Coordinates of C-alpha atoms in Angstrom, one line a residue:
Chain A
X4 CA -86.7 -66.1 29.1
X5 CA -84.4 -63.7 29.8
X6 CA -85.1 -60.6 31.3
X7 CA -83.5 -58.0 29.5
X8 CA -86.3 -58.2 26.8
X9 CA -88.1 -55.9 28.1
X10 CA -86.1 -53.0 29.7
X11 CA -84.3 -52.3 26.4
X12 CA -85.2 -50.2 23.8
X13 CA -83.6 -53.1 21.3
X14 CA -85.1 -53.1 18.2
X15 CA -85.9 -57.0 17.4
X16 CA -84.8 -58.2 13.9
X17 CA -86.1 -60.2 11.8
X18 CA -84.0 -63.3 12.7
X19 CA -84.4 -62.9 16.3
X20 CA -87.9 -62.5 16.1
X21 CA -88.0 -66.1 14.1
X22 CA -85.7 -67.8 16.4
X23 CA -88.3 -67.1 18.9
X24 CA -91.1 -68.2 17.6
X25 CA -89.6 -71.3 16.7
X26 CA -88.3 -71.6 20.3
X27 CA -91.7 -71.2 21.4
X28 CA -93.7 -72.8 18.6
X29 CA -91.8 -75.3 17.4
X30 CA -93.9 -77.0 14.9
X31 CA -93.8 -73.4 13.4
X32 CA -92.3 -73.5 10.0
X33 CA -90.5 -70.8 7.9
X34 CA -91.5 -70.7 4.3
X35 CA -89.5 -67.5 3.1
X36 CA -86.5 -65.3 4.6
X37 CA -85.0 -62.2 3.3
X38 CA -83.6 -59.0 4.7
X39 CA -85.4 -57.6 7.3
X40 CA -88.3 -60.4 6.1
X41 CA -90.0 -64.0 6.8
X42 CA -93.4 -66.3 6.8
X43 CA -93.8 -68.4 8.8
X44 CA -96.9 -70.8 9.4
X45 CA -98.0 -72.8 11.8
X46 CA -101.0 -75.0 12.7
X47 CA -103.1 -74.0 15.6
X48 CA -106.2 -75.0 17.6
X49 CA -107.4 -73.0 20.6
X50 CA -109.2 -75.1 22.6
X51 CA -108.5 -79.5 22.7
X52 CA -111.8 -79.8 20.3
X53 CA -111.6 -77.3 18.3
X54 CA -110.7 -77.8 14.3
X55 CA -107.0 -77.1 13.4
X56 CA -106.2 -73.6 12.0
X57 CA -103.3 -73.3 9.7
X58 CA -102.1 -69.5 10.5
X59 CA -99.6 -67.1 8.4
X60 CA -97.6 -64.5 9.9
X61 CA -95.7 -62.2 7.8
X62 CA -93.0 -60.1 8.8
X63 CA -92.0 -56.9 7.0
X64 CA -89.9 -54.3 8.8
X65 CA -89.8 -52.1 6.7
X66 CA -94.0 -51.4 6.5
X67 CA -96.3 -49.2 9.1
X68 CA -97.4 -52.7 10.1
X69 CA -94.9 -55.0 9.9
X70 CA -96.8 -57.8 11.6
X71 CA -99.5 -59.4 10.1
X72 CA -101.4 -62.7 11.0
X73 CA -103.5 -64.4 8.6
X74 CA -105.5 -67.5 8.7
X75 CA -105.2 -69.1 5.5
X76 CA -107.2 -72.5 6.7
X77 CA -110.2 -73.0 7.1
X78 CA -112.0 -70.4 5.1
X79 CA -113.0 -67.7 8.0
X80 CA -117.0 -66.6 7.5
X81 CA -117.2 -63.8 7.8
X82 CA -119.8 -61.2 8.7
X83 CA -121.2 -57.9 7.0
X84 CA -118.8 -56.1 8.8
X85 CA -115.4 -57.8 9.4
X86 CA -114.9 -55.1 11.8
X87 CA -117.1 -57.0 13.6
X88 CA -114.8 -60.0 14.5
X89 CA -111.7 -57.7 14.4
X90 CA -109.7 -58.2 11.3
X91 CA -107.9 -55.6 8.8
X92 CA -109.8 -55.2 5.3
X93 CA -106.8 -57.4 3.4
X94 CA -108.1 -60.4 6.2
X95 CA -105.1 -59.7 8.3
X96 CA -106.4 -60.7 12.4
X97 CA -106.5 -57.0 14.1
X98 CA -105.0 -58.0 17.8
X99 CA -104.3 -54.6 19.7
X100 CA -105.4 -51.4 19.5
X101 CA -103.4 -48.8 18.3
X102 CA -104.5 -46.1 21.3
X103 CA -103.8 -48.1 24.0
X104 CA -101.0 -48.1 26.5
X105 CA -97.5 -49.6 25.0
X106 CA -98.0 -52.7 27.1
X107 CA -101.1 -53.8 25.6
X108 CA -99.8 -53.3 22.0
X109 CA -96.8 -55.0 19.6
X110 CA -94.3 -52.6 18.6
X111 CA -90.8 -53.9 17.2
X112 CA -89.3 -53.8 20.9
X113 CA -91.6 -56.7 21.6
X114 CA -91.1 -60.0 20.8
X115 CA -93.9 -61.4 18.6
X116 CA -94.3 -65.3 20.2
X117 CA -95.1 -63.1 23.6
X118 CA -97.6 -61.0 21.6
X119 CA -99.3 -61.5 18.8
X120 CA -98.9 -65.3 18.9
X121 CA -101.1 -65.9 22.8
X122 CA -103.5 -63.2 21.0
X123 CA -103.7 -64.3 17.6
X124 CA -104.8 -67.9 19.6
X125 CA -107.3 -66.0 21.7
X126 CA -109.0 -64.6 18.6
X127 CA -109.7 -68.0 17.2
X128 CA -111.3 -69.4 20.9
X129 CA -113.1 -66.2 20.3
X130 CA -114.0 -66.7 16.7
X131 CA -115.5 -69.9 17.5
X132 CA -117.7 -68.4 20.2
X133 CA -118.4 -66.3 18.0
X134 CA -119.1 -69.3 15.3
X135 CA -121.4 -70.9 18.1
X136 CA -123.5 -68.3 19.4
X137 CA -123.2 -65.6 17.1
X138 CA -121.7 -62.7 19.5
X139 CA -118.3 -61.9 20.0
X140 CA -117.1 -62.0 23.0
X141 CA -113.8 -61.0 23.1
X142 CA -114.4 -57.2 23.2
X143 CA -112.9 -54.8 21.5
X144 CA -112.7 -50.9 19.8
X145 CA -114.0 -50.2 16.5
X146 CA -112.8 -47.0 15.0
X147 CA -114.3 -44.1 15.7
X148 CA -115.2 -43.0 12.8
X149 CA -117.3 -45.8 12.3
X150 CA -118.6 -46.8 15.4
X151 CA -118.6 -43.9 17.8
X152 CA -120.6 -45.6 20.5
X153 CA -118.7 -49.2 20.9
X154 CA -117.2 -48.8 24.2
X155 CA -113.8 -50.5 25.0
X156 CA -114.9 -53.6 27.0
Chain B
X19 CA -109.6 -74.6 32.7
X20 CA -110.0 -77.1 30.1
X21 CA -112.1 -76.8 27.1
X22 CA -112.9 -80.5 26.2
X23 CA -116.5 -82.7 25.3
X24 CA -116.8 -82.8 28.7
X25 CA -116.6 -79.4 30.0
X26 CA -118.6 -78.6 27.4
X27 CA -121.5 -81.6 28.6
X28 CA -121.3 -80.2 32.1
X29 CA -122.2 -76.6 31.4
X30 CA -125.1 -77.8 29.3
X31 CA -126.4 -80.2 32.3
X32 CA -126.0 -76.6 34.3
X33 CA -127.7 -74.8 32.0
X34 CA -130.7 -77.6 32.1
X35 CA -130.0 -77.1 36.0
X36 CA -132.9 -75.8 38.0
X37 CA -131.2 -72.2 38.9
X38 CA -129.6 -71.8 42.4
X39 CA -132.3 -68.5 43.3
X40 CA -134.9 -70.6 42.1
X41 CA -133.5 -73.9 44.0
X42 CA -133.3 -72.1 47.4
X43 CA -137.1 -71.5 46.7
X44 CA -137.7 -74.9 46.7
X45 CA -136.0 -75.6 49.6
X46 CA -137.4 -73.0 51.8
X47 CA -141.0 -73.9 50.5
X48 CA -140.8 -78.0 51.1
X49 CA -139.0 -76.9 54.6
X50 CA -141.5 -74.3 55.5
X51 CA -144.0 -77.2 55.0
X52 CA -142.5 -79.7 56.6
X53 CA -142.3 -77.1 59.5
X54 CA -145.7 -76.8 59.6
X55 CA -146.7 -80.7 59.4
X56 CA -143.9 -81.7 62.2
X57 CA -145.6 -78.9 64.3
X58 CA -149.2 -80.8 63.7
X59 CA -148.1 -84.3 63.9
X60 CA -145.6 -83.9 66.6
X61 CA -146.9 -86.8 68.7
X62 CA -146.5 -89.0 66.0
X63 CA -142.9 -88.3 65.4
X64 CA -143.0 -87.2 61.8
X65 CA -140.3 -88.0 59.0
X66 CA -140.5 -85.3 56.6
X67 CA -138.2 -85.5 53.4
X68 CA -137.7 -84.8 49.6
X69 CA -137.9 -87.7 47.6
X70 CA -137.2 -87.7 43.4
X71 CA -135.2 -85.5 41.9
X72 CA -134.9 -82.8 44.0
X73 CA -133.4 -85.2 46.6
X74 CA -131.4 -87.5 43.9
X75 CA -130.1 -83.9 42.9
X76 CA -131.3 -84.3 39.2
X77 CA -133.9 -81.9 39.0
X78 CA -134.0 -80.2 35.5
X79 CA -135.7 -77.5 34.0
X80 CA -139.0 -77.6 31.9
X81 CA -138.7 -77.0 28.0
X82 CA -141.5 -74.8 28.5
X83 CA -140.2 -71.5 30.2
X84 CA -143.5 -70.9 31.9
X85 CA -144.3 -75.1 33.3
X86 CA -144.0 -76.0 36.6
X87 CA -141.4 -77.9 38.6
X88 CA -142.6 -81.1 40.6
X89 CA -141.4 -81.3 44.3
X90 CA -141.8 -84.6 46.1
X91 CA -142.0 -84.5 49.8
X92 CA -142.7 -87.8 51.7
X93 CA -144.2 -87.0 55.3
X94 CA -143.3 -90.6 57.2
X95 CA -145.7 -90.4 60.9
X96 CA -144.7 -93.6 63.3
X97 CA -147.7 -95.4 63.6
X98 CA -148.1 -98.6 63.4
X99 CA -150.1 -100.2 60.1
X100 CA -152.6 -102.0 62.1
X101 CA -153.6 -98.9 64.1
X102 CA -154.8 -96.8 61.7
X103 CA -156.5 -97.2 58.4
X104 CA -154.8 -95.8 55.0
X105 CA -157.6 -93.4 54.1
X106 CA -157.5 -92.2 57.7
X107 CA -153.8 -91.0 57.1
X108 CA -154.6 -89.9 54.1
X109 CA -157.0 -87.8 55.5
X110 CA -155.8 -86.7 58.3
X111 CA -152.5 -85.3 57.0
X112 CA -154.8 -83.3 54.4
X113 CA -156.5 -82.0 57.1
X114 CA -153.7 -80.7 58.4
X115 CA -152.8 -79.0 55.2
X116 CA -156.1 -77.7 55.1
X117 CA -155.9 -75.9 58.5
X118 CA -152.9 -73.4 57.3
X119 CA -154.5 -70.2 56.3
X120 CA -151.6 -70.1 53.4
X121 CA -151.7 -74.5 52.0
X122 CA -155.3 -74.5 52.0
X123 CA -155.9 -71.9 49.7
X124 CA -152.8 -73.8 47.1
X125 CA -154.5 -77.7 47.9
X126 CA -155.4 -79.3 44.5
X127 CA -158.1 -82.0 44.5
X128 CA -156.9 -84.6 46.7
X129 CA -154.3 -86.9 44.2
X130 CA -154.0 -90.6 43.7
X131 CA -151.3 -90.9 46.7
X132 CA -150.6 -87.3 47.7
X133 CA -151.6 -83.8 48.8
X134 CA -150.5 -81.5 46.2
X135 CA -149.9 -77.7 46.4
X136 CA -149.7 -75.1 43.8
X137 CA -147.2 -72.7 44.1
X138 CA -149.0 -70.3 41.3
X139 CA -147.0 -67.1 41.8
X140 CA -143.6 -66.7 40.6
X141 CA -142.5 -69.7 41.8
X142 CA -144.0 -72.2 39.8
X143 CA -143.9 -75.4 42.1
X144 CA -146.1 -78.2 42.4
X145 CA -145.5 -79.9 45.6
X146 CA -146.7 -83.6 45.9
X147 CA -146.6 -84.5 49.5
X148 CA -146.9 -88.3 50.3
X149 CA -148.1 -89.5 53.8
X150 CA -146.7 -92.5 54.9
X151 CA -146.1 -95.0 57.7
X152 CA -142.8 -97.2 58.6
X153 CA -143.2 -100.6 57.1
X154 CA -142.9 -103.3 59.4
X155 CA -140.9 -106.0 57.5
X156 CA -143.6 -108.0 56.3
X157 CA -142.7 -108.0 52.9
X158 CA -139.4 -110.5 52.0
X159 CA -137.2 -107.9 50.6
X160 CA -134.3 -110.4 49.5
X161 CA -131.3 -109.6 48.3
X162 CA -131.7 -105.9 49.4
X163 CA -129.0 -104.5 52.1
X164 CA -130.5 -104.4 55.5
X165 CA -129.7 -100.6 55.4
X166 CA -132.0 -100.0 53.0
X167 CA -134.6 -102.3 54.3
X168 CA -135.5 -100.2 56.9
X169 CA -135.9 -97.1 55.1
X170 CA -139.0 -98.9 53.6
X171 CA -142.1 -97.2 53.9
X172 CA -146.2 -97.8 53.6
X173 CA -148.1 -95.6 51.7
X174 CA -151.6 -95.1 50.6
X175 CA -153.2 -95.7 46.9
X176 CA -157.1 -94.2 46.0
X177 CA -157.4 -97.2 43.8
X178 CA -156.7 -99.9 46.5
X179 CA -158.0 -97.7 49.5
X180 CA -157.8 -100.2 52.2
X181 CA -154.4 -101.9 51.0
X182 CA -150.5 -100.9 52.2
X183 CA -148.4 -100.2 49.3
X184 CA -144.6 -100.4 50.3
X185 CA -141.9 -97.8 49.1
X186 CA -139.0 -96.5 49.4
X187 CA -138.1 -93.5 48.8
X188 CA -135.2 -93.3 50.9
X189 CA -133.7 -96.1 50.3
X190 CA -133.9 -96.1 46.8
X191 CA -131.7 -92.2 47.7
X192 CA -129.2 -94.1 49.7
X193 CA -128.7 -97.1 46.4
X194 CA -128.3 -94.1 44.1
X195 CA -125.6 -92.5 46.1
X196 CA -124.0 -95.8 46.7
X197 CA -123.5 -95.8 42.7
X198 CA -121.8 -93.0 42.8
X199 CA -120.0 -93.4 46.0
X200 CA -116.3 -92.4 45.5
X201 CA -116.4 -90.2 42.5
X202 CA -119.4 -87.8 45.2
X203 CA -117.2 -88.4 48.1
X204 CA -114.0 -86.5 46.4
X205 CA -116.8 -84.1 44.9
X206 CA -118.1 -83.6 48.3
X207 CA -114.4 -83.0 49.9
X208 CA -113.7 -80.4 47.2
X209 CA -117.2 -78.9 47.7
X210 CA -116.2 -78.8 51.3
X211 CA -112.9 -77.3 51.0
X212 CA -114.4 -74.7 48.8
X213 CA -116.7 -73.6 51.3
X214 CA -114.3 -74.1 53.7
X215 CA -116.4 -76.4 56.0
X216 CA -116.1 -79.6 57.0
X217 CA -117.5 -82.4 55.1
X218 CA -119.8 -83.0 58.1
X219 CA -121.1 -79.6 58.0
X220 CA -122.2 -79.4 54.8
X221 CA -125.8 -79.1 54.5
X222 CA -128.3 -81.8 52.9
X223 CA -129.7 -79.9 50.4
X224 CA -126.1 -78.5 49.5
X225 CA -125.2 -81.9 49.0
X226 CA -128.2 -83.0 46.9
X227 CA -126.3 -79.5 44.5
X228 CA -123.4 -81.4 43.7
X229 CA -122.7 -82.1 40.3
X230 CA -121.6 -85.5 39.8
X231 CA -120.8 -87.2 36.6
X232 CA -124.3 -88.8 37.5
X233 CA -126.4 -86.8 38.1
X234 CA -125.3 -84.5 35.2
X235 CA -125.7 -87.5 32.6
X236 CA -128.9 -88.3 34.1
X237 CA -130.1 -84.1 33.5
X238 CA -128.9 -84.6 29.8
X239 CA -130.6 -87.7 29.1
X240 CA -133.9 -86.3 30.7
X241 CA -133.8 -83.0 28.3
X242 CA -133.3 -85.3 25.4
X243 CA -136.3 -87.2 26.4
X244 CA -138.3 -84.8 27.4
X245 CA -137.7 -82.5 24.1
X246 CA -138.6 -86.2 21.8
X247 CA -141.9 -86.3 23.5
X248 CA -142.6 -82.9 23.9
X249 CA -146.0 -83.1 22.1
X250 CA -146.4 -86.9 22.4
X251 CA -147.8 -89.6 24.6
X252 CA -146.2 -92.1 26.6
X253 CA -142.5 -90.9 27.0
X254 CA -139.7 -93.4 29.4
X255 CA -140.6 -92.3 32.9
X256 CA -138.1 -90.5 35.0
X257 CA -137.5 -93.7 37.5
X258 CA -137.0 -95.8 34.5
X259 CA -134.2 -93.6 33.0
X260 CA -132.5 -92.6 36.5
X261 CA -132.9 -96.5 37.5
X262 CA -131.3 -97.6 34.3
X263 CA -128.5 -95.1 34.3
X264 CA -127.6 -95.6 38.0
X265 CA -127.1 -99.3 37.0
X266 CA -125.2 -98.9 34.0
X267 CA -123.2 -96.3 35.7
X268 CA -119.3 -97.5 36.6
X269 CA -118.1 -94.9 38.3
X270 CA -116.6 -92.8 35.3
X271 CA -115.3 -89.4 36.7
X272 CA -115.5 -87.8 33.1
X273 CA -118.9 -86.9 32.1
X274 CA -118.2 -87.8 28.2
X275 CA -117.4 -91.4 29.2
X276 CA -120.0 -91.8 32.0
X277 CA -122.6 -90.9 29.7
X278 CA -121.4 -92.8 26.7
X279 CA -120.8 -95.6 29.5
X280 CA -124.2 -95.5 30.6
X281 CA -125.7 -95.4 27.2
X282 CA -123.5 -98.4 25.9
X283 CA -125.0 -100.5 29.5
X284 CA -128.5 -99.0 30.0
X285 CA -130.6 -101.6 28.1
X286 CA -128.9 -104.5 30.5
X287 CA -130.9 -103.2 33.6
X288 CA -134.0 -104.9 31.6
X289 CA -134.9 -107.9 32.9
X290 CA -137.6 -110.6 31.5
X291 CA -139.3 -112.9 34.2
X292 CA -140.8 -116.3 33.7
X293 CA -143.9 -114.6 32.4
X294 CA -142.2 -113.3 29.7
X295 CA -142.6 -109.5 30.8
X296 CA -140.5 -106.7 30.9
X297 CA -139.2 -105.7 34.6
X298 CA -136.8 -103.2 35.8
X299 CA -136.7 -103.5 39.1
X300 CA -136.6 -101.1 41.8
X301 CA -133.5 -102.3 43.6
X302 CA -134.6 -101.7 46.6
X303 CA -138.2 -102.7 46.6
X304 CA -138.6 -106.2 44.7
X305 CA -142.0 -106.0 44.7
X306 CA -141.5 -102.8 42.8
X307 CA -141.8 -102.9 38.6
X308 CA -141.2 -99.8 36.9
X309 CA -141.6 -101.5 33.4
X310 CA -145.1 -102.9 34.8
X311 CA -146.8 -100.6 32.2
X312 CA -145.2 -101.8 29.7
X313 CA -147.3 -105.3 29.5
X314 CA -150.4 -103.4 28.5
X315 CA -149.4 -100.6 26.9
X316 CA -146.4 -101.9 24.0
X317 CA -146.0 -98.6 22.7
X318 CA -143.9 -97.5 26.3
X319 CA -141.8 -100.3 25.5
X320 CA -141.4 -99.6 21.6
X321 CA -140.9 -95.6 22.7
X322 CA -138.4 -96.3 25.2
X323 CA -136.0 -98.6 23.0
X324 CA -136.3 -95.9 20.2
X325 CA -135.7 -92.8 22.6
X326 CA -132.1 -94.9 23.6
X327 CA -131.5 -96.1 20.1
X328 CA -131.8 -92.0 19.2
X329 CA -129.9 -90.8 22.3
X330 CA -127.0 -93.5 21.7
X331 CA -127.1 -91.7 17.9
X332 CA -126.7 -88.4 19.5
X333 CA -124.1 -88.9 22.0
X334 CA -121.7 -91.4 22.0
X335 CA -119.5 -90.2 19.1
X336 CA -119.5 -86.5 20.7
X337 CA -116.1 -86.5 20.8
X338 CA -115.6 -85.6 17.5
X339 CA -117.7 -82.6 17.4
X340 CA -116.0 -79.1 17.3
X341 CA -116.3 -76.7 20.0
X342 CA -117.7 -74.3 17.3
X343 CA -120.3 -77.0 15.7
X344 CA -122.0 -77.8 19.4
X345 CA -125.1 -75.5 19.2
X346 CA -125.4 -77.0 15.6
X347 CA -124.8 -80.3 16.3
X348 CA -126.9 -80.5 20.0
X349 CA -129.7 -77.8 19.8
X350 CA -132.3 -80.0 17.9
X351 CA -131.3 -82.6 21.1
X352 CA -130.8 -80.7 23.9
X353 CA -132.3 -77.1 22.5
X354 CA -130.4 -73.9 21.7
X355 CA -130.7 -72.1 24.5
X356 CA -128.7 -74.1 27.3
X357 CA -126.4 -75.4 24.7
X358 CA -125.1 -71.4 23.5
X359 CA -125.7 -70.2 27.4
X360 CA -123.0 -73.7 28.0
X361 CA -120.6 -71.9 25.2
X362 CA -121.3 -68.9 27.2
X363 CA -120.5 -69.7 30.4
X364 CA -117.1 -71.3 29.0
X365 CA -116.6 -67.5 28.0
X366 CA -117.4 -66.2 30.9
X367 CA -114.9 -68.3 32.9
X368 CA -112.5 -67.9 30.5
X369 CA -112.4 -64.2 31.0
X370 CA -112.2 -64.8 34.5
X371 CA -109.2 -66.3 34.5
X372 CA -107.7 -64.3 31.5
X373 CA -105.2 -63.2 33.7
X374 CA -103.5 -66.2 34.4
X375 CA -103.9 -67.3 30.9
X376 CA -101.4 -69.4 29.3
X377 CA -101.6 -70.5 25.6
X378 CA -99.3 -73.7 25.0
X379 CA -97.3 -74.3 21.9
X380 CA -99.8 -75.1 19.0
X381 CA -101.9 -72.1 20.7
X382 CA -103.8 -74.0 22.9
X383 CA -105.5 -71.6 25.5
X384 CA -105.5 -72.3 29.0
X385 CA -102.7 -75.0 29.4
X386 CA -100.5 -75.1 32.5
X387 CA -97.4 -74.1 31.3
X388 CA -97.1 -71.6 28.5
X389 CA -96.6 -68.2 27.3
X390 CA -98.6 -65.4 29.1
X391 CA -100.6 -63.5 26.9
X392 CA -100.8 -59.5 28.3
X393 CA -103.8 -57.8 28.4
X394 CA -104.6 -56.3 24.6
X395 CA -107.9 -54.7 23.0
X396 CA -108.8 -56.2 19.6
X397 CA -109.2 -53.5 16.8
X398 CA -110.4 -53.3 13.5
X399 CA -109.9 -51.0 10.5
X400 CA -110.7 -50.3 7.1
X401 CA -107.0 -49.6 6.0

C-alpha cells in the first residue's frame, strides 16, 4: 500500500475510494455509481463459524456523513436501545466516535477499506458476543446527553 | 487466534476446569499430606501419589457451585503381602492420620478402601487416601507391558478384609498418557518453551495441567454426564467414560474431531466374554471389570448406552453451529455458565491481541495477513 496515503491532506473520491475496496475485498460488488456516489455490498462473516452477513456501504460525498454501513442480511435484533450495540437511528453501524483523536476516526482523507471496513467486521464478532451472552463487549461512548455516566472503555 | 468449533470446545473444557487458585490448593493439601505420611512411614519407604483425575489431569468442576471436589491419593509402603495383614495397613496408616492435630479433626468414618479427609472450609476437598502394598507378580497379567506390570499395587477392601485386591493406579496413568503420547509431547514442548524451562524441569503436577485434546474431550463428556444424571441414580462411572475415550481416542490434535472421533469409537471398548457379560477392561489390570455392575444392575447398562446415544446427538454435528447460537445450542448440555464464560474468554483474548489484529478479505477477524484495523471507539446516536 503505498505510503503517501497518509501524509497528504488528499481528499479521496469516490472512485478511488471503490477501487480500494475492491482491491482489498474483492468479492465486494458495486451496485450503483454516480458523481461523487456508490453501493457497494459485500458478504462477510467475522469469525470461520459465524453466519454470513451480507453488508451495504453507501457513499455520499456530499452529506455530514458520507459513510454509512448497513447490514441488510440477516435481520439484526435489536435491543431497547440500539445505542446499545452502536448503530445510528436509520440502522446505519456507528464505528468511531466523533470526539476522538483523527486517527481513531474516518474522515474523507482516509481510505474506507483501512477503516470502516476492519471495524465494520469487528462490530459483527462483537454483535454475536453480544448475540451469545447478552453484553457487548466491544466498548464504546454513548452520547452524552443520554448516557452521562458510560465511560469510554 | 482462530475462532473455530474447536477453540470454542476448548474454552468450554476450561471453563469446566477446576480453577488454577483452586488447583494449587489441591496440590499443596495432597502434598502437605503426603509430607506428613512419608515422615511417619519412613522406614517403610512410602510411595505417595495422586491417582484419578487429578493425576490423569481431567478433574472437572461440580454442577453444584457449593459440592465438593474428590482427591485420590494412593500411599504405596514396601512391605511385603505376607508380612502384614490388610486390616493392619489399613489401620495403621489411619492411625497415622489420626495422630496430626490438623487430619484427625477432618477423618470421616473409616471408608470401604480409604481414609478420607474433609477439607470443610473454603476449600471444599474430599481427599480419599488409599493404603497400599507393591504387588508381587502373582497375578498373570498377560498381554499388559511389563512397564506397567510393576506399577501394580495391593490394596485393602472392608468387604473382603483378609483378601489382596490388586490395582493400579499408576499404571493405568502411564496407558492413559501413552494414548495420547505425541499430541502431549509437542503440548508439553510448547508448555515448556512458554515457561521457558526445559521439558525435564517441568513439574508433575504442571504436567498433569496440560490441556490435551484428551483430556479436554474427556472434561466435556463428564459435564454432559454429570448434568443428565444430576438428580438420578446410576450414572456411567468416571473410569468407564475415561477408559472408553482413551481407547477410542486416535491421536486427533483438534478437539472437534477427537471428540467426535471418540464418540463415533467409544462403544467398541465393550467387550462380551464367554459368559455373555458386559466387560471393559481395565487395560492394565485383567482381572479388573469396570462394567462388572452392570450384570446385576441392567439399568447402568441401559443408562450408559442412552447417555452416548444423547451425547453423539449433541456433539458430532457441532460444526455447524454458529459462534452466536453456542450458549443456545450447548447450555441445556453443558450449562450456561461455562458455555457464555467460553464466549467470554474468546473476547477477552481477542482484545488482547486487538493490536495486532488483522481482518482478511470477506472480514474475517484475526487472519494472518490482512488489513490492520486502528484503534476506534464505537458510538451511537439518535441523529
Amino acid at each position: 500500500m503505498a505510503k503517501w496515503i497518509n501524509a497528504s491532506r488528499h481528499k479521496f473520491t469516490a472512485a478511488e475510494q471503490l477501487a480500494s475496496l475492491n482491491h482489498y475485498f474483492p468479492s465486494g460488488r458495486m451496485i450503483a455509481l454516480r458523481r461523487d456516489y456508490f453501493e457497494w455490498t459485500i458478504q462477510m462473516h467475522p469469525t470461520e463459524i459465524s453466519q454470513e452477513y451480507r453488508m451495504l456501504l453507501r457513499y455520499s460525498g456530499s452529506e455530514s456523513r458520507p459513510a454509512k454501513i448497513y447490514v441488510l442480511e440477516p435481520k439484526i435484533q435489536e435491543p431497547k436501545s440500539i445505542l446499545d450495540i452502536h448503530m445510528f437511528s436509520d440502522k446505519s453501524l456507528c464505528l468511531y466516535y466523533p470526539s476522538d483523536d483523527a486517527s481513531k476516526k474516518w474522515s474523507k482523507e482516509k481510505l474506507i477499506s483501512q477503516t470502516l471496513m476492519p471495524w465494520a467486521a469487528e462490530w459483527l464478532f462483537y454483535y454475536e458476543v453480544w448475540l451469545a451472552t447478552g453484553n457487548w463487549e466491544g466498548g464504546g461512548v454513548h452520547p452524552v446527553s443520554r448516557n452521562k455516566d458510560l465511560p469510554k472503555e | 487466534m482462530e475462532i473455530n468449533t474447536s477453540a470454542v470446545l476448548n474454552n468450554i473444557a476450561d471453563e469446566l476446569d477446576i480453577a488454577d487458585s483452586l488447583y494449587e490448593k489441591a496440590v499443596k493439601s495432597y502434598e502437605a499430606v503426603g509430607k506428613w505420611l512419608d515422615s511417619q512411614a519412613q522406614r517403610f519407604k512410602p510411595d505417595i501419589y495422586p491417582q484419578g483425575s487429578f493425576r490423569l489431569g481431567t478433574v472437572v468442576k461440580p454442577i453444584t457451585e457449593n459440592d465438593h471436589y474428590d482427591i485420590d491419593l494412593v500411599c504405596t509402603l514396601n512391605i511385603a503381602s505376607n508380612v502384614i495383614k490388610p486390616k493392619d495397613l489399613k489401620a495403621m496408616v489411619g492411625n497415622w492420620l489420626g495422630q496430626h492435630e490438623t487430619y484427625k479433626k477432618m477423618m470421616q468414618p473409616e471408608g470401604r478402601r480409604c481414609w478420607t479427609l474433609d477439607y470443610a472450609d473454603s476449600a471444599r476437598f474430599h481427599m480419599d487416601i488409599l493404603p497400599a502394598i507393591p504387588e508381587a507378580g502373582y497375578l498373570p497379567f498377560i498381554g499388559v507391558s511389563d512397564e506397567w506390570r510393576k506399577t501394580s499395587i495391593n490394596i485393602t477392601d472392608r468387604t473382603h478384609i483378609n483378601d489382596w485386591l490388586p490395582s493400579n493406579p499408576k499404571g493405568y496413568a502411564l496407558w492413559f498418557e501413552s494414548r495420547q503420547a505425541s499430541v502431549y509431547r509437542s503440548l508439553l514442548e510448547k508448555y515448556a518453551m512458554l515457561k521457558n524451562a526445559k521439558v525435564e524441569d517441568v513439574p508433575a503436577v504442571s504436567k498433569y495441567r496440560i490441556k490435551t485434546p484428551l483430556r479436554q474431550a474427556i472434561k466435556i463428556l463428564k459435564r454432559h454426564r454429570d448434568i443428565r444424571f444430576k438428580d438420578k441414580d446410576g450414572k456411567p462411572i468416571s473410569m468407564i467414560l475415561t477408559t472408553l475415550a482413551a481407547t477410542a481416542y486416535n491421536g486427533e490434535a483438534d478437539l472437534y474431531q477427537a471428540l467426535q472421533g471418540i464418540l463415533s469409537r467409544m462403544h467398541a471398548g465393550i467387550h462380551i466374554d464367554k459368559f455373555g457379560r458386559d466387560v471393559i477392561g481395565n487395560p492394565v489390570n485383567p482381572t479388573e471389570n469396570f462394567a462388572d455392575k452392570w450384570a446385576e444392575s441392567p439399568e447402568l447398562k441401559t443408562n450408559f448406552y442412552e447417555w452416548l446415544k444423547q451425547a453423539r446427538q449433541d456433539f458430532q454435528q457441532l460444526g455447524l453451529v454458529k459462534f452466536h447460537e453456542f450458549p443456545s445450542r450447548l447450555e441445556n448440555q453443558l450449562g450456561k455458565k461455562p458455555v457464555t464464560a467460553a464466549i467470554q474468554r474468546i473476547t477477552e483474548t481477542f482484545k488482547e491481541n486487538r493490536s495486532s489484529l488483522k481482518v482478511g478479505a470477506a472480514g474475517v477477524l484475526g487472519v494472518s495477513a490482512g488489513i490492520s484495523a486502528p484503534a476506534h471507539t464505537f458510538y451511537g446516536e439518535m441523529d
